[in-house]
Amino acid sequence: MYVLPMAGFMELIKHEVMKDQGYQQGQLDHTIFFKQSNDRRMTILIVYVDDIILTRDNTGEVERLKKVLATEFEVKDLGQMRYFLGIEVARSRKGISISQRKYVLDLLTETCMLGCKPRNIPIKARKGTESDGKPWIERDISD
């Protein structure tokens, strides 16, 4: 979904549209809004400048929210997400895959390194958890 300029993140907050619709704002990332229904279905809205990603396991809530946003702002529904901030998104019956192939190719082209040869890096690839079993993404800096 695309919100025309002047109606991005700051406008959503200023108008308190999301709060009025029962959404909570993320504490660590203020550009994320989420709502959990009584049946534990989740709807998540992510705002980046004037672009919005709306995802859910509650289709009815998404359609309702789209209508509310359209009454408050000039919006354009771009359908299923295919590309966002350098990330390509592809859906299949097996699930969702994401890739930054286009972004990397554009970067290599821009820096005249498209024909360069890949090299190994001298560090270990990071696994999903630390030795204590805690996911590294959730670790506090002080840990």
Coordinates of C-alpha atoms in Angstrom, one line a residue:
M1 CA 0.0 0.0 0.0
Y2 CA 1.3 3.4 -0.9
V3 CA 0.3 6.5 1.0
L4 CA 0.8 9.7 -1.0
P5 CA 3.5 12.1 0.3
M6 CA 2.6 14.2 3.4
A7 CA 0.7 11.2 4.8
G8 CA 3.4 9.0 6.0
F9 CA 4.5 7.8 9.4
M10 CA 4.2 11.2 11.1
E11 CA 0.7 11.7 9.8
L12 CA -0.4 8.3 11.1
I13 CA 0.9 9.3 14.5
K14 CA -0.4 12.9 14.5
H15 CA -3.9 11.8 13.5
E16 CA -3.8 8.9 15.9
V17 CA -5.5 6.8 13.3
M18 CA -3.9 3.6 14.4
K19 CA -4.5 4.1 18.1
D20 CA -8.1 4.9 17.4
Q21 CA -8.4 1.6 15.6
G22 CA -7.1 -0.4 18.5
Y23 CA -3.5 -0.8 17.3
Q24 CA -0.5 -0.6 19.6
Q25 CA 2.7 1.1 18.5
G26 CA 6.0 -0.9 18.8
Q27 CA 8.2 0.2 21.7
L28 CA 11.5 -0.7 20.0
D29 CA 10.5 0.4 16.5
H30 CA 7.9 3.1 16.5
T31 CA 7.1 2.5 12.8
I32 CA 5.4 -0.8 13.6
F33 CA 1.8 -1.0 14.6
F34 CA 0.1 -4.2 15.6
K35 CA -3.3 -5.5 16.8
Q36 CA -4.2 -8.8 18.2
S37 CA -7.9 -9.8 18.1
N38 CA -9.7 -11.8 20.8
D39 CA -9.1 -15.0 18.7
R40 CA -5.4 -14.3 18.8
R41 CA -5.2 -13.3 15.1
M42 CA -2.5 -10.7 14.4
T43 CA -2.5 -7.7 12.0
I44 CA 0.8 -5.8 11.6
L45 CA 1.4 -2.5 9.8
I46 CA 4.9 -1.3 9.0
V47 CA 5.5 2.3 7.8
Y48 CA 8.5 3.6 6.0
V49 CA 8.2 7.2 4.9
D50 CA 5.1 7.0 2.7
D51 CA 5.1 3.2 2.1
I52 CA 3.1 0.8 4.2
I53 CA 3.4 -3.0 4.5
L54 CA 0.2 -4.5 5.9
T55 CA 0.3 -8.2 6.9
R56 CA -2.0 -10.4 8.8
D57 CA -3.6 -13.7 9.6
N58 CA -6.9 -11.8 9.8
T59 CA -8.1 -10.9 6.3
G60 CA -11.2 -9.1 7.5
E61 CA -9.3 -6.7 9.7
V62 CA -6.9 -5.9 6.8
E63 CA -9.8 -5.0 4.5
R64 CA -11.5 -2.9 7.3
L65 CA -8.2 -1.1 8.0
K66 CA -7.6 -0.3 4.3
K67 CA -11.1 1.4 4.2
V68 CA -10.3 3.4 7.3
L69 CA -6.9 4.5 6.0
A70 CA -8.6 5.5 2.7
T71 CA -11.0 7.8 4.5
E72 CA -8.1 9.5 6.3
F73 CA -5.4 9.6 3.6
E74 CA -5.0 9.4 -0.1
V75 CA -3.8 5.8 -0.5
K76 CA -3.1 3.3 -3.4
D77 CA -3.2 -0.4 -2.8
L78 CA -0.3 -2.0 -4.7
G79 CA -1.4 -5.6 -4.0
Q80 CA 0.9 -8.3 -2.9
M81 CA 4.4 -7.1 -2.0
R82 CA 7.0 -8.0 -4.5
Y83 CA 9.8 -5.5 -3.8
F84 CA 10.4 -3.3 -0.8
L85 CA 13.6 -1.4 0.2
G86 CA 15.9 -3.6 -1.8
I87 CA 14.2 -6.8 -0.8
E88 CA 12.5 -9.0 -3.4
V89 CA 9.6 -11.1 -2.0
A90 CA 8.3 -14.2 -3.7
R91 CA 5.4 -16.4 -2.6
S92 CA 4.9 -20.0 -3.5
R93 CA 2.9 -22.9 -2.1
K94 CA 6.0 -23.8 0.0
G95 CA 6.1 -20.4 1.7
I96 CA 7.7 -17.0 1.3
S97 CA 11.3 -16.4 0.1
I98 CA 13.1 -13.1 0.3
S99 CA 16.2 -12.1 -1.7
Q100 CA 18.4 -9.0 -2.2
R101 CA 19.7 -10.2 -5.5
K102 CA 18.5 -7.2 -7.5
Y103 CA 19.9 -4.8 -4.8
V104 CA 23.3 -6.5 -4.8
L105 CA 23.5 -6.5 -8.7
D106 CA 22.5 -2.8 -8.8
L107 CA 25.2 -2.1 -6.1
L108 CA 27.9 -4.1 -8.0
T109 CA 26.9 -2.3 -11.3
E110 CA 27.0 1.1 -9.6
T111 CA 30.5 0.4 -8.2
C112 CA 31.8 -1.1 -11.5
M113 CA 32.4 -4.5 -9.7
L114 CA 29.8 -6.6 -11.6
G115 CA 32.5 -8.8 -13.0
C116 CA 34.4 -9.3 -9.7
K117 CA 35.1 -12.8 -8.4
P118 CA 33.6 -13.9 -5.0
R119 CA 35.9 -14.5 -2.1
N120 CA 35.5 -16.3 1.2
I121 CA 35.3 -14.1 4.3
P122 CA 37.6 -14.8 7.2
I123 CA 34.9 -15.0 9.8
K124 CA 32.4 -17.7 10.8
A125 CA 28.8 -17.4 9.6
R126 CA 26.5 -16.7 12.5
K127 CA 24.0 -19.3 13.6
G128 CA 20.5 -18.4 14.8
T129 CA 21.4 -18.9 18.5
E130 CA 24.3 -18.3 20.9
S131 CA 25.8 -21.0 23.0
D132 CA 23.3 -20.4 25.8
G133 CA 20.5 -21.1 23.3
K134 CA 19.2 -17.5 23.3
P135 CA 18.5 -16.1 19.8
W136 CA 21.2 -13.6 19.0
I137 CA 18.7 -11.2 17.5
E138 CA 17.0 -10.8 20.9
R139 CA 20.1 -10.3 22.9
D140 CA 20.5 -7.1 24.8
I141 CA 23.7 -5.2 24.0
S142 CA 24.8 -5.6 27.7
D143 CA 24.6 -9.4 27.5

